[in-house]
Amino acid sequence: MTTFQFKQHHTQKAIIIAVLYLVIAFFIAYFSLGGINGMADKVNAMGSAKGAGFVVGIVVIAPLFILLRFLNPTVVVDIDDRKMTIRQKGKQDLMIHFNAIDRLELNVKNVNRLDIYDKQNNLLVYLQPNNQPQILQPIINNIVNATGFHAIRGSRKIMGNKIDTLLYSNRVVSPVPVH
């Protein structure tokens, strides 16, 4: 049995927490510095917009990134020769037998995201590591070695950059088109 552990990226939760955090930080600055004019006076007193941006980055933005890092859940993936088990604190363990998997998609919906689908085209689970995207390839290799899936390469453009996509399946499908 092979075990992988990583922090799962959770975009919706991160956006909600970030917006709430920034709204609270704004209101604290608004009331403690005397409104918009008081905040503008503080920036002017610093003498440099770059200096003010640096201070805001250190005092406001850095704690936000630290907070988001701790709020992302830790996921443990155990893989043996017939199934994979995905464990996450606060959630019921998810066991996926390899014979129930129809296809794997890497980088199709999001960059560094592995989507696992069943034979009815339902998304069983997605894995999107926050800080270790290279962990997806050994997970894929374990599943592909056990199932005999073959890879179909494609690509897509995200913000002007070409991103390679991979689709693993037993059946013949066309590659993911370039967008």
Tab-separated table of C-alpha atoms in Angstrom:
chain	number	residue	atom	x	y	z
A	1	MET	CA	0.000	0.000	0.000
A	2	THR	CA	1.242	3.444	-0.945
A	3	THR	CA	0.244	6.521	1.060
A	4	PHE	CA	0.256	10.148	-0.078
A	5	GLN	CA	-0.503	13.137	2.124
A	6	PHE	CA	-1.021	16.741	1.018
A	7	LYS	CA	-3.015	19.906	1.664
A	8	GLN	CA	-6.081	20.029	-0.593
A	9	HIS	CA	-6.776	23.321	-2.353
A	10	HIS	CA	-10.351	24.476	-1.744
A	11	THR	CA	-11.037	27.481	-4.008
A	12	GLN	CA	-14.574	28.374	-2.907
A	13	LYS	CA	-13.727	28.313	0.789
A	14	ALA	CA	-10.516	30.291	0.203
A	15	ILE	CA	-12.327	33.026	-1.735
A	16	ILE	CA	-15.027	33.424	0.911
A	17	ILE	CA	-12.510	33.580	3.751
A	18	ALA	CA	-10.233	35.987	1.837
A	19	VAL	CA	-13.085	38.370	1.035
A	20	LEU	CA	-14.332	38.332	4.636
A	21	TYR	CA	-10.793	38.857	5.957
A	22	LEU	CA	-10.139	41.798	3.631
A	23	VAL	CA	-13.499	43.420	4.440
A	24	ILE	CA	-12.788	43.141	8.169
A	25	ALA	CA	-9.244	44.506	7.678
A	26	PHE	CA	-10.639	47.432	5.677
A	27	PHE	CA	-13.213	48.300	8.342
A	28	ILE	CA	-10.614	48.085	11.112
A	29	ALA	CA	-8.363	50.465	9.152
A	30	TYR	CA	-11.345	52.684	8.274
A	31	PHE	CA	-12.447	53.159	11.865
A	32	SER	CA	-9.005	53.253	13.488
A	33	LEU	CA	-7.483	55.724	10.998
A	34	GLY	CA	-10.479	58.066	10.725
A	35	GLY	CA	-12.157	57.030	7.492
A	36	ILE	CA	-10.984	57.265	3.906
A	37	ASN	CA	-9.362	60.680	4.426
A	38	GLY	CA	-7.480	59.378	7.463
A	39	MET	CA	-6.178	56.390	5.496
A	40	ALA	CA	-5.108	58.714	2.654
A	41	ASP	CA	-3.333	60.993	5.146
A	42	LYS	CA	-1.416	57.995	6.564
A	43	VAL	CA	-0.308	56.954	3.077
A	44	ASN	CA	0.767	60.524	2.310
A	45	ALA	CA	2.636	60.703	5.635
A	46	MET	CA	4.618	57.613	4.678
A	47	GLY	CA	5.988	59.519	1.707
A	48	SER	CA	5.824	56.669	-0.779
A	49	ALA	CA	3.070	54.582	-2.272
A	50	LYS	CA	5.543	51.707	-2.553
A	51	GLY	CA	6.281	51.918	1.152
A	52	ALA	CA	2.567	51.947	1.958
A	53	GLY	CA	2.034	48.954	-0.316
A	54	PHE	CA	4.882	47.108	1.387
A	55	VAL	CA	3.424	47.797	4.846
A	56	VAL	CA	-0.047	46.705	3.750
A	57	GLY	CA	1.457	43.563	2.213
A	58	ILE	CA	3.273	42.644	5.412
A	59	VAL	CA	0.546	43.627	7.884
A	60	VAL	CA	-2.582	42.552	5.958
A	61	ILE	CA	-1.833	40.209	3.070
A	62	ALA	CA	0.857	37.976	4.660
A	63	PRO	CA	-1.410	36.921	7.570
A	64	LEU	CA	-4.147	36.134	5.034
A	65	PHE	CA	-1.884	33.674	3.202
A	66	ILE	CA	-0.831	32.091	6.486
A	67	LEU	CA	-4.491	31.787	7.544
A	68	LEU	CA	-5.472	30.181	4.236
A	69	ARG	CA	-2.585	27.723	4.497
A	70	PHE	CA	-3.851	26.445	7.844
A	71	LEU	CA	-7.482	26.294	6.696
A	72	ASN	CA	-6.826	23.989	3.741
A	73	PRO	CA	-7.664	20.416	4.756
A	74	THR	CA	-5.061	17.665	4.845
A	75	VAL	CA	-5.917	14.754	2.574
A	76	VAL	CA	-4.445	11.258	2.901
A	77	VAL	CA	-4.670	8.959	-0.129
A	78	ASP	CA	-3.950	5.244	0.392
A	79	ILE	CA	-3.574	3.179	-2.788
A	80	ASP	CA	-3.265	-0.591	-3.074
A	81	ASP	CA	-3.571	-2.837	-6.138
A	82	ARG	CA	-7.418	-2.713	-6.343
A	83	LYS	CA	-8.640	0.479	-4.699
A	84	MET	CA	-7.821	3.874	-3.296
A	85	THR	CA	-9.030	5.321	-0.011
A	86	ILE	CA	-9.218	9.059	0.522
A	87	ARG	CA	-9.299	10.289	4.111
A	88	GLN	CA	-9.930	13.814	5.283
A	89	LYS	CA	-10.541	15.021	8.827
A	90	GLY	CA	-14.200	15.703	9.470
A	91	LYS	CA	-15.397	13.732	6.441
A	92	GLN	CA	-16.241	10.098	5.892
A	93	ASP	CA	-13.533	8.030	4.202
A	94	LEU	CA	-14.078	7.601	0.459
A	95	MET	CA	-13.139	4.245	-1.030
A	96	ILE	CA	-12.910	4.000	-4.819
A	97	HIS	CA	-12.370	0.629	-6.474
A	98	PHE	CA	-10.336	0.898	-9.641
A	99	ASN	CA	-12.883	-1.077	-11.670
A	100	ALA	CA	-15.418	1.721	-10.993
A	101	ILE	CA	-13.158	4.369	-12.547
A	102	ASP	CA	-13.862	5.321	-16.157
A	103	ARG	CA	-11.280	8.044	-16.645
A	104	LEU	CA	-8.803	10.379	-15.005
A	105	GLU	CA	-8.360	13.979	-16.148
A	106	LEU	CA	-5.294	16.037	-15.230
A	107	ASN	CA	-5.220	19.835	-15.754
A	108	VAL	CA	-8.542	19.844	-17.645
A	109	LYS	CA	-10.769	21.864	-15.290
A	110	ASN	CA	-7.985	23.576	-13.330
A	111	VAL	CA	-4.217	23.489	-13.323
A	112	ASN	CA	-2.764	20.798	-11.036
A	113	ARG	CA	-6.160	19.180	-10.517
A	114	LEU	CA	-6.853	15.480	-10.968
A	115	ASP	CA	-10.525	14.612	-11.595
A	116	ILE	CA	-11.621	10.992	-11.219
A	117	TYR	CA	-14.862	9.978	-12.993
A	118	ASP	CA	-16.988	6.843	-12.807
A	119	LYS	CA	-18.572	4.987	-15.720
A	120	GLN	CA	-21.740	7.147	-15.540
A	121	ASN	CA	-19.632	10.295	-16.024
A	122	ASN	CA	-20.053	11.375	-12.386
A	123	LEU	CA	-17.164	13.097	-10.660
A	124	LEU	CA	-16.114	10.765	-7.860
A	125	VAL	CA	-13.436	12.986	-6.377
A	126	TYR	CA	-10.948	15.623	-7.322
A	127	LEU	CA	-7.465	16.023	-5.922
A	128	GLN	CA	-5.829	19.434	-6.097
A	129	PRO	CA	-2.746	19.759	-3.909
A	130	ASN	CA	-2.100	23.210	-2.538
A	131	ASN	CA	1.661	23.042	-2.235
A	132	GLN	CA	2.839	19.772	-3.836
A	133	PRO	CA	1.483	19.464	-7.395
A	134	GLN	CA	4.144	16.852	-8.235
A	135	ILE	CA	2.360	14.389	-5.908
A	136	LEU	CA	-0.378	13.859	-8.523
A	137	GLN	CA	1.880	11.974	-10.946
A	138	PRO	CA	2.722	9.085	-8.553
A	139	ILE	CA	-0.982	8.809	-7.672
A	140	ILE	CA	-1.859	8.621	-11.375
A	141	ASN	CA	0.927	6.118	-12.019
A	142	ASN	CA	-0.384	3.795	-9.287
A	143	ILE	CA	-3.915	3.899	-10.726
A	144	VAL	CA	-2.750	3.520	-14.352
A	145	ASN	CA	-0.489	0.573	-13.488
A	146	ALA	CA	-3.390	-1.192	-11.767
A	147	THR	CA	-6.004	-0.459	-14.448
A	148	GLY	CA	-4.099	-0.409	-17.725
A	149	PHE	CA	-5.402	3.002	-18.732
A	150	HIS	CA	-3.639	4.720	-21.568
A	151	ALA	CA	-2.897	8.431	-21.777
A	152	ILE	CA	-4.240	10.891	-24.302
A	153	ARG	CA	-2.339	14.161	-24.392
A	154	GLY	CA	-3.888	17.503	-25.125
A	155	SER	CA	-3.376	21.122	-24.202
A	156	ARG	CA	-5.275	24.250	-23.329
A	157	LYS	CA	-4.425	27.885	-22.880
A	158	ILE	CA	-4.797	29.596	-19.543
A	159	MET	CA	-3.949	33.295	-19.418
A	160	GLY	CA	-1.851	32.959	-22.557
A	161	ASN	CA	0.162	29.986	-21.280
A	162	LYS	CA	-0.087	26.567	-22.873
A	163	ILE	CA	-0.892	23.912	-20.248
A	164	ASP	CA	-0.550	20.207	-21.056
A	165	THR	CA	-3.620	18.136	-20.239
A	166	LEU	CA	-3.769	14.390	-19.799
A	167	LEU	CA	-6.768	12.117	-20.014
A	168	TYR	CA	-6.386	8.504	-18.903
A	169	SER	CA	-8.992	6.020	-20.071
A	170	ASN	CA	-9.621	2.507	-21.386
A	171	ARG	CA	-11.724	3.723	-24.265
A	172	VAL	CA	-10.802	5.788	-27.276
A	173	VAL	CA	-11.665	9.456	-26.860
A	174	SER	CA	-10.513	12.573	-28.601
A	175	PRO	CA	-7.918	14.749	-26.913
A	176	VAL	CA	-8.960	17.812	-24.937
A	177	PRO	CA	-9.061	20.723	-27.398
A	178	VAL	CA	-7.009	23.896	-27.109
A	179	HIS	CA	-9.168	26.778	-25.864
